[in-house]
Protein backbone atom coordinates (compact mmCIF):
# COMPACT_ATOMS: atom_id res chain seq x y z
CA UNK A 1 0.00 0.00 0.00
CA UNK A 2 1.33 3.42 -0.99
CA UNK A 3 1.63 6.37 1.40
CA UNK A 4 -1.43 8.42 2.31
CA UNK A 5 -0.03 11.47 0.51
CA UNK A 6 0.51 9.41 -2.66
CA UNK A 7 -2.97 7.87 -2.43
CA UNK A 8 -4.65 11.27 -2.03
CA UNK A 9 -2.70 12.67 -4.97
CA UNK A 10 -3.58 9.65 -7.11
CA UNK A 11 -7.26 10.25 -6.33
CA UNK A 12 -6.90 13.86 -7.48
CA UNK A 13 -7.41 15.32 -4.01
CA UNK A 14 -5.63 18.30 -2.47
CA UNK A 15 -5.30 17.96 1.31
CA UNK A 16 -5.57 21.71 1.67
CA UNK A 17 -9.08 21.60 0.15
CA UNK A 18 -10.56 18.80 2.27
CA UNK A 19 -13.33 20.10 4.52
CA UNK A 20 -15.70 17.29 5.47
CA UNK A 21 -15.35 13.74 6.76
CA UNK A 22 -17.50 10.79 7.77
CA UNK A 23 -16.18 8.46 10.46
CA UNK A 24 -18.11 5.18 10.56
CA UNK A 25 -17.48 3.04 13.62
CA UNK A 26 -16.83 4.68 16.98
CA UNK A 27 -14.39 2.43 18.75
CA UNK A 28 -11.20 3.97 20.18
CA UNK A 29 -9.70 4.35 16.72
CA UNK A 30 -12.78 5.93 15.15
CA UNK A 31 -13.33 8.28 18.09
CA UNK A 32 -9.71 9.46 18.01
CA UNK A 33 -9.99 10.20 14.25
CA UNK A 34 -13.31 12.02 14.63
CA UNK A 35 -12.29 14.13 17.62
CA UNK A 36 -8.92 15.07 16.13
CA UNK A 37 -10.45 16.20 12.85
CA UNK A 38 -13.18 18.16 14.63
CA UNK A 39 -10.66 19.90 16.92
CA UNK A 40 -8.72 20.92 13.83
CA UNK A 41 -11.79 22.72 12.51
CA UNK A 42 -13.20 20.20 10.04
CA UNK A 43 -16.81 19.04 9.69
CA UNK A 44 -17.29 15.45 10.90
CA UNK A 45 -20.25 13.09 10.65
CA UNK A 46 -19.72 10.43 13.34
CA UNK A 47 -21.69 7.21 12.79
CA UNK A 48 -22.26 4.02 14.77
CA UNK A 49 -25.12 1.58 15.28
CA UNK A 50 -24.50 1.70 19.05
CA UNK A 51 -26.60 4.53 20.50
CA UNK A 52 -24.40 4.74 23.59
CA UNK A 53 -21.26 5.43 21.53
CA UNK A 54 -23.02 8.10 19.49
CA UNK A 55 -24.38 9.70 22.67
CA UNK A 56 -20.84 9.99 24.08
CA UNK A 57 -19.46 11.83 21.06
CA UNK A 58 -22.44 13.86 19.82
CA UNK A 59 -21.50 17.06 21.69
CA UNK A 60 -17.97 17.05 20.26
CA UNK A 61 -18.56 16.65 16.51
CA UNK A 62 -20.57 18.49 13.86
CA UNK A 63 -23.07 15.65 13.38
CA UNK A 64 -23.60 12.28 15.06
CA UNK A 65 -25.95 9.59 13.77
CA UNK A 66 -27.15 6.22 15.06
CA UNK A 67 -27.58 4.00 12.03
CA UNK A 68 -26.78 0.69 10.39
CA UNK A 69 -23.93 1.47 8.00
CA UNK A 70 -24.77 -1.59 5.88
CA UNK A 71 -27.97 0.20 4.82
CA UNK A 72 -27.24 2.48 1.87
CA UNK A 73 -30.42 4.51 2.37
CA UNK A 74 -29.44 5.26 5.98
CA UNK A 75 -25.99 6.39 4.84
CA UNK A 76 -27.56 8.57 2.16
CA UNK A 77 -29.98 10.17 4.63
CA UNK A 78 -27.03 11.00 6.90
CA UNK A 79 -25.34 12.84 4.02
CA UNK A 80 -22.33 10.55 3.68
CA UNK A 81 -22.34 11.02 -0.10
CA UNK A 82 -21.46 14.70 0.39
CA UNK A 83 -18.21 14.26 2.36
CA UNK A 84 -14.72 14.54 0.91
CA UNK A 85 -13.39 11.50 2.78
CA UNK A 86 -15.06 8.56 4.53
CA UNK A 87 -13.17 6.60 7.19
CA UNK A 88 -14.58 3.13 7.83
CA UNK A 89 -13.32 2.40 11.33
CA UNK A 90 -15.54 -0.58 12.17
CA UNK A 91 -13.67 -2.72 14.66
CA UNK A 92 -14.16 -6.49 14.52
CA UNK A 93 -17.04 -7.18 12.12
CA UNK A 94 -15.27 -7.83 8.83
CA UNK A 95 -18.50 -8.36 6.91
CA UNK A 96 -19.93 -5.00 8.05
CA UNK A 97 -16.61 -3.28 7.37
CA UNK A 98 -16.42 -4.56 3.80
CA UNK A 99 -20.08 -3.93 3.00
CA UNK A 100 -19.93 -0.41 4.48
CA UNK A 101 -16.83 0.44 2.45
CA UNK A 102 -18.52 -0.91 -0.68
CA UNK A 103 -21.67 1.17 -0.07
CA UNK A 104 -19.68 4.32 0.64
CA UNK A 105 -17.87 3.84 -2.66
CA UNK A 106 -21.23 3.24 -4.35
CA UNK A 107 -22.48 6.57 -2.95
CA UNK A 108 -19.67 8.27 -4.83
CA UNK A 109 -17.33 9.30 -2.00
CA UNK A 110 -14.07 10.03 -3.78
CA UNK A 111 -11.66 8.85 -1.07
CA UNK A 112 -12.33 5.97 1.33
CA UNK A 113 -10.05 4.91 4.17
CA UNK A 114 -10.75 1.66 6.01
CA UNK A 115 -9.39 -0.09 9.05
CA UNK A 116 -8.19 -3.66 8.52
CA UNK A 117 -7.70 -6.27 11.24
CA UNK A 118 -5.94 -8.94 9.16
CA UNK A 119 -4.20 -9.47 5.84
CA UNK A 120 -7.22 -11.22 4.26
CA UNK A 121 -9.41 -8.30 5.38
CA UNK A 122 -6.92 -5.87 3.84
CA UNK A 123 -6.91 -7.77 0.53
CA UNK A 124 -10.71 -7.68 0.32
CA UNK A 125 -10.75 -3.94 1.01
CA UNK A 126 -8.15 -3.42 -1.71
CA UNK A 127 -10.21 -5.49 -4.16
CA UNK A 128 -13.32 -3.34 -3.67
CA UNK A 129 -11.38 -0.13 -4.30
CA UNK A 130 -10.67 1.29 -0.84
CA UNK A 131 -8.09 4.04 -1.37
CA UNK A 132 -6.07 3.68 1.83
CA UNK A 133 -5.96 1.00 4.52
CA UNK A 134 -4.74 1.30 8.11
CA UNK A 135 -4.24 -1.10 11.00
CA UNK A 136 -5.75 -0.33 14.41
CA UNK A 137 -2.78 0.64 16.58
CA UNK A 138 -4.08 2.67 19.53
CA UNK A 139 -2.53 6.02 18.56
CA UNK A 140 -3.07 5.61 14.83
CA UNK A 141 -6.34 7.54 14.82
CA UNK A 142 -4.76 10.86 15.80
CA UNK A 143 -1.82 10.23 13.49
CA UNK A 144 -4.08 9.42 10.54
CA UNK A 145 -6.18 12.56 11.07
CA UNK A 146 -3.10 14.77 11.23
CA UNK A 147 -1.49 13.25 8.13
CA UNK A 148 -4.77 13.43 6.27
CA UNK A 149 -5.34 17.17 6.52
CA UNK A 150 -1.93 18.78 7.13
CA UNK A 151 -1.11 20.36 3.76
CA UNK A 152 2.22 19.32 2.19
CA UNK A 153 3.09 16.85 4.98
CA UNK A 154 4.24 13.58 3.42
CA UNK A 155 4.81 11.87 6.75
CA UNK A 156 6.26 12.45 10.19
CA UNK A 157 7.87 10.53 13.01
CA UNK A 158 7.62 11.06 16.76
CA UNK A 159 10.68 12.67 18.33
CA UNK A 160 9.06 13.01 21.76
CA UNK A 161 5.52 13.24 23.15
CA UNK A 162 4.93 16.62 21.50
CA UNK A 163 7.78 17.16 19.06
CA UNK A 164 7.87 15.53 15.64
CA UNK A 165 10.16 15.45 12.61
CA UNK A 166 8.08 16.32 9.54
CA UNK A 167 8.82 15.32 5.97
CA UNK A 168 7.20 17.96 3.75
CA UNK A 169 6.96 19.11 0.19
CA UNK A 170 7.70 22.86 0.11
CA UNK A 171 4.58 24.95 -0.61
CA UNK A 172 4.71 26.92 -3.85
CA UNK A 173 4.97 30.25 -2.02
CA UNK A 174 8.37 29.42 -0.49
CA UNK A 175 10.03 28.12 -3.67
CA UNK A 176 13.08 30.28 -4.38
CA UNK A 177 13.32 31.67 -0.86
CA UNK A 178 16.35 31.17 1.37
CA UNK A 179 16.30 29.53 4.78
CA UNK A 180 17.13 32.93 6.25
CA UNK A 181 14.13 34.54 4.57
CA UNK A 182 11.74 31.92 5.94
CA UNK A 183 12.63 32.79 9.57
CA UNK A 184 11.27 29.44 10.69
CA UNK A 185 12.82 29.53 14.17
CA UNK A 186 11.85 33.11 15.01
CA UNK A 187 8.32 33.09 13.56
CA UNK A 188 7.19 29.49 14.05
CA UNK A 189 9.58 27.83 16.54
CA UNK A 190 10.57 25.31 13.85
CA UNK A 191 14.02 24.15 12.76
CA UNK A 192 15.00 22.66 9.42
CA UNK A 193 17.24 19.63 9.85
CA UNK A 194 17.93 18.60 6.28
CA UNK A 195 16.93 19.00 2.65
CA UNK A 196 16.67 16.06 0.27
CA UNK A 197 17.41 17.19 -3.28
CA UNK A 198 17.30 14.38 -5.79
CA UNK A 199 19.66 11.69 -4.55
CA UNK A 200 21.51 14.06 -2.21
CA UNK A 201 20.78 15.04 1.37
CA UNK A 202 21.98 18.47 2.55
CA UNK A 203 22.41 18.42 6.33
CA UNK A 204 24.83 21.28 6.90
CA UNK A 205 22.43 23.97 5.74
CA UNK A 206 23.55 27.51 5.06
CA UNK A 207 21.09 30.34 5.90
CA UNK A 208 21.51 31.37 2.24
CA UNK A 209 20.45 27.95 0.92
CA UNK A 210 17.45 28.32 -1.39
CA UNK A 211 14.39 26.06 -1.52
CA UNK A 212 13.80 24.48 -4.93
CA UNK A 213 10.77 22.78 -6.44
CA UNK A 214 11.13 19.03 -5.90
CA UNK A 215 12.99 19.41 -2.59
CA UNK A 216 11.88 17.43 0.46
CA UNK A 217 12.31 19.31 3.74
CA UNK A 218 12.85 17.69 7.14
CA UNK A 219 11.65 20.04 9.87
CA UNK A 220 11.44 19.52 13.65
CA UNK A 221 8.73 21.07 15.83
CA UNK A 222 5.24 20.54 17.21
CA UNK A 223 2.24 19.72 15.06
CA UNK A 224 0.60 23.00 16.12
CA UNK A 225 3.61 25.08 15.03
CA UNK A 226 3.92 23.21 11.73
CA UNK A 227 0.20 23.67 11.03
CA UNK A 228 0.49 27.41 11.73
CA UNK A 229 3.43 27.70 9.32
CA UNK A 230 1.77 25.72 6.53
CA UNK A 231 -1.54 27.54 6.86
CA UNK A 232 0.26 30.88 6.69
CA UNK A 233 2.32 30.08 3.60
CA UNK A 234 -0.64 28.46 1.84
CA UNK A 235 -2.47 31.81 2.02
CA UNK A 236 0.38 33.79 0.47
XYZ file of C-alpha atoms in Angstrom:
236
model
C 0.000 0.000 0.000
C 1.332 3.419 -0.994
C 1.626 6.369 1.398
C -1.427 8.419 2.310
C -0.025 11.468 0.510
C 0.512 9.408 -2.663
C -2.970 7.875 -2.430
C -4.647 11.268 -2.034
C -2.698 12.670 -4.968
C -3.578 9.653 -7.106
C -7.260 10.254 -6.331
C -6.899 13.856 -7.484
C -7.409 15.318 -4.011
C -5.634 18.301 -2.474
C -5.299 17.956 1.305
C -5.574 21.710 1.666
C -9.084 21.604 0.149
C -10.557 18.801 2.272
C -13.333 20.103 4.522
C -15.700 17.287 5.472
C -15.348 13.744 6.755
C -17.501 10.792 7.774
C -16.176 8.460 10.460
C -18.108 5.184 10.563
C -17.475 3.036 13.623
C -16.827 4.679 16.976
C -14.394 2.427 18.750
C -11.201 3.967 20.179
C -9.698 4.351 16.718
C -12.782 5.931 15.153
C -13.332 8.279 18.091
C -9.712 9.462 18.007
C -9.986 10.196 14.254
C -13.314 12.021 14.625
C -12.288 14.134 17.618
C -8.915 15.066 16.134
C -10.453 16.198 12.850
C -13.176 18.162 14.634
C -10.658 19.897 16.920
C -8.716 20.918 13.835
C -11.787 22.720 12.511
C -13.201 20.196 10.043
C -16.813 19.035 9.693
C -17.285 15.455 10.902
C -20.253 13.089 10.652
C -19.718 10.428 13.345
C -21.692 7.214 12.791
C -22.256 4.021 14.772
C -25.119 1.577 15.280
C -24.502 1.701 19.045
C -26.602 4.528 20.500
C -24.398 4.742 23.587
C -21.260 5.431 21.529
C -23.021 8.102 19.492
C -24.381 9.695 22.667
C -20.843 9.985 24.083
C -19.465 11.833 21.055
C -22.436 13.865 19.816
C -21.495 17.057 21.689
C -17.975 17.049 20.256
C -18.562 16.648 16.508
C -20.569 18.493 13.859
C -23.067 15.649 13.380
C -23.600 12.285 15.063
C -25.947 9.590 13.772
C -27.149 6.219 15.062
C -27.582 3.997 12.035
C -26.780 0.689 10.393
C -23.927 1.471 8.000
C -24.773 -1.588 5.884
C -27.969 0.199 4.822
C -27.244 2.477 1.866
C -30.421 4.511 2.371
C -29.444 5.261 5.979
C -25.994 6.392 4.838
C -27.555 8.568 2.160
C -29.979 10.174 4.631
C -27.027 11.005 6.903
C -25.341 12.839 4.015
C -22.327 10.548 3.677
C -22.338 11.017 -0.102
C -21.458 14.701 0.394
C -18.213 14.265 2.360
C -14.720 14.544 0.908
C -13.387 11.504 2.776
C -15.059 8.561 4.530
C -13.168 6.596 7.185
C -14.582 3.127 7.825
C -13.320 2.403 11.335
C -15.540 -0.585 12.167
C -13.673 -2.725 14.661
C -14.164 -6.492 14.520
C -17.041 -7.182 12.123
C -15.266 -7.827 8.832
C -18.497 -8.358 6.911
C -19.931 -5.003 8.052
C -16.612 -3.282 7.373
C -16.422 -4.555 3.797
C -20.084 -3.927 2.998
C -19.932 -0.412 4.476
C -16.832 0.441 2.446
C -18.524 -0.907 -0.682
C -21.669 1.174 -0.074
C -19.678 4.316 0.636
C -17.868 3.842 -2.661
C -21.227 3.244 -4.352
C -22.485 6.567 -2.948
C -19.668 8.274 -4.832
C -17.334 9.305 -2.000
C -14.071 10.033 -3.776
C -11.664 8.849 -1.074
C -12.331 5.974 1.328
C -10.051 4.913 4.172
C -10.748 1.661 6.005
C -9.395 -0.087 9.054
C -8.193 -3.663 8.524
C -7.699 -6.266 11.242
C -5.944 -8.939 9.160
C -4.198 -9.466 5.838
C -7.225 -11.218 4.262
C -9.409 -8.297 5.376
C -6.921 -5.869 3.843
C -6.906 -7.769 0.530
C -10.713 -7.681 0.320
C -10.745 -3.936 1.010
C -8.151 -3.419 -1.713
C -10.213 -5.494 -4.158
C -13.318 -3.341 -3.666
C -11.377 -0.134 -4.300
C -10.668 1.295 -0.845
C -8.088 4.037 -1.374
C -6.067 3.681 1.835
C -5.961 1.004 4.525
C -4.740 1.299 8.111
C -4.244 -1.101 11.000
C -5.753 -0.329 14.414
C -2.784 0.645 16.581
C -4.082 2.667 19.532
C -2.533 6.017 18.564
C -3.070 5.612 14.835
C -6.337 7.545 14.817
C -4.764 10.859 15.797
C -1.822 10.226 13.493
C -4.084 9.422 10.539
C -6.182 12.559 11.072
C -3.101 14.769 11.230
C -1.495 13.246 8.132
C -4.769 13.429 6.272
C -5.336 17.165 6.518
C -1.935 18.777 7.135
C -1.112 20.363 3.755
C 2.219 19.323 2.188
C 3.087 16.852 4.975
C 4.242 13.583 3.416
C 4.809 11.866 6.747
C 6.265 12.446 10.188
C 7.865 10.527 13.012
C 7.619 11.056 16.758
C 10.676 12.666 18.330
C 9.064 13.007 21.762
C 5.525 13.237 23.153
C 4.928 16.624 21.500
C 7.781 17.160 19.063
C 7.868 15.530 15.639
C 10.156 15.454 12.608
C 8.085 16.322 9.537
C 8.817 15.316 5.969
C 7.199 17.960 3.754
C 6.961 19.112 0.185
C 7.700 22.863 0.108
C 4.580 24.947 -0.608
C 4.711 26.918 -3.853
C 4.968 30.251 -2.022
C 8.369 29.421 -0.488
C 10.033 28.116 -3.667
C 13.081 30.284 -4.384
C 13.320 31.672 -0.859
C 16.352 31.169 1.372
C 16.304 29.527 4.779
C 17.133 32.931 6.253
C 14.129 34.540 4.572
C 11.738 31.925 5.939
C 12.629 32.795 9.571
C 11.268 29.445 10.694
C 12.816 29.531 14.170
C 11.845 33.114 15.007
C 8.325 33.092 13.565
C 7.194 29.493 14.048
C 9.584 27.834 16.538
C 10.570 25.307 13.851
C 14.021 24.151 12.762
C 15.002 22.663 9.418
C 17.240 19.627 9.850
C 17.934 18.604 6.276
C 16.934 18.999 2.650
C 16.668 16.055 0.270
C 17.405 17.187 -3.277
C 17.296 14.377 -5.795
C 19.658 11.687 -4.550
C 21.511 14.058 -2.209
C 20.776 15.043 1.374
C 21.975 18.467 2.553
C 22.408 18.416 6.331
C 24.832 21.283 6.896
C 22.425 23.966 5.741
C 23.547 27.514 5.055
C 21.088 30.344 5.896
C 21.513 31.375 2.236
C 20.447 27.945 0.921
C 17.447 28.321 -1.392
C 14.391 26.059 -1.518
C 13.802 24.482 -4.931
C 10.772 22.776 -6.437
C 11.128 19.029 -5.900
C 12.994 19.406 -2.593
C 11.877 17.435 0.458
C 12.309 19.306 3.740
C 12.849 17.695 7.145
C 11.648 20.039 9.874
C 11.435 19.519 13.649
C 8.729 21.073 15.826
C 5.243 20.543 17.209
C 2.237 19.718 15.060
C 0.599 22.996 16.118
C 3.608 25.084 15.026
C 3.924 23.206 11.728
C 0.205 23.666 11.033
C 0.487 27.405 11.731
C 3.429 27.703 9.323
C 1.769 25.720 6.527
C -1.540 27.536 6.861
C 0.265 30.876 6.692
C 2.321 30.079 3.600
C -0.638 28.458 1.839
C -2.474 31.813 2.020
C 0.382 33.789 0.471
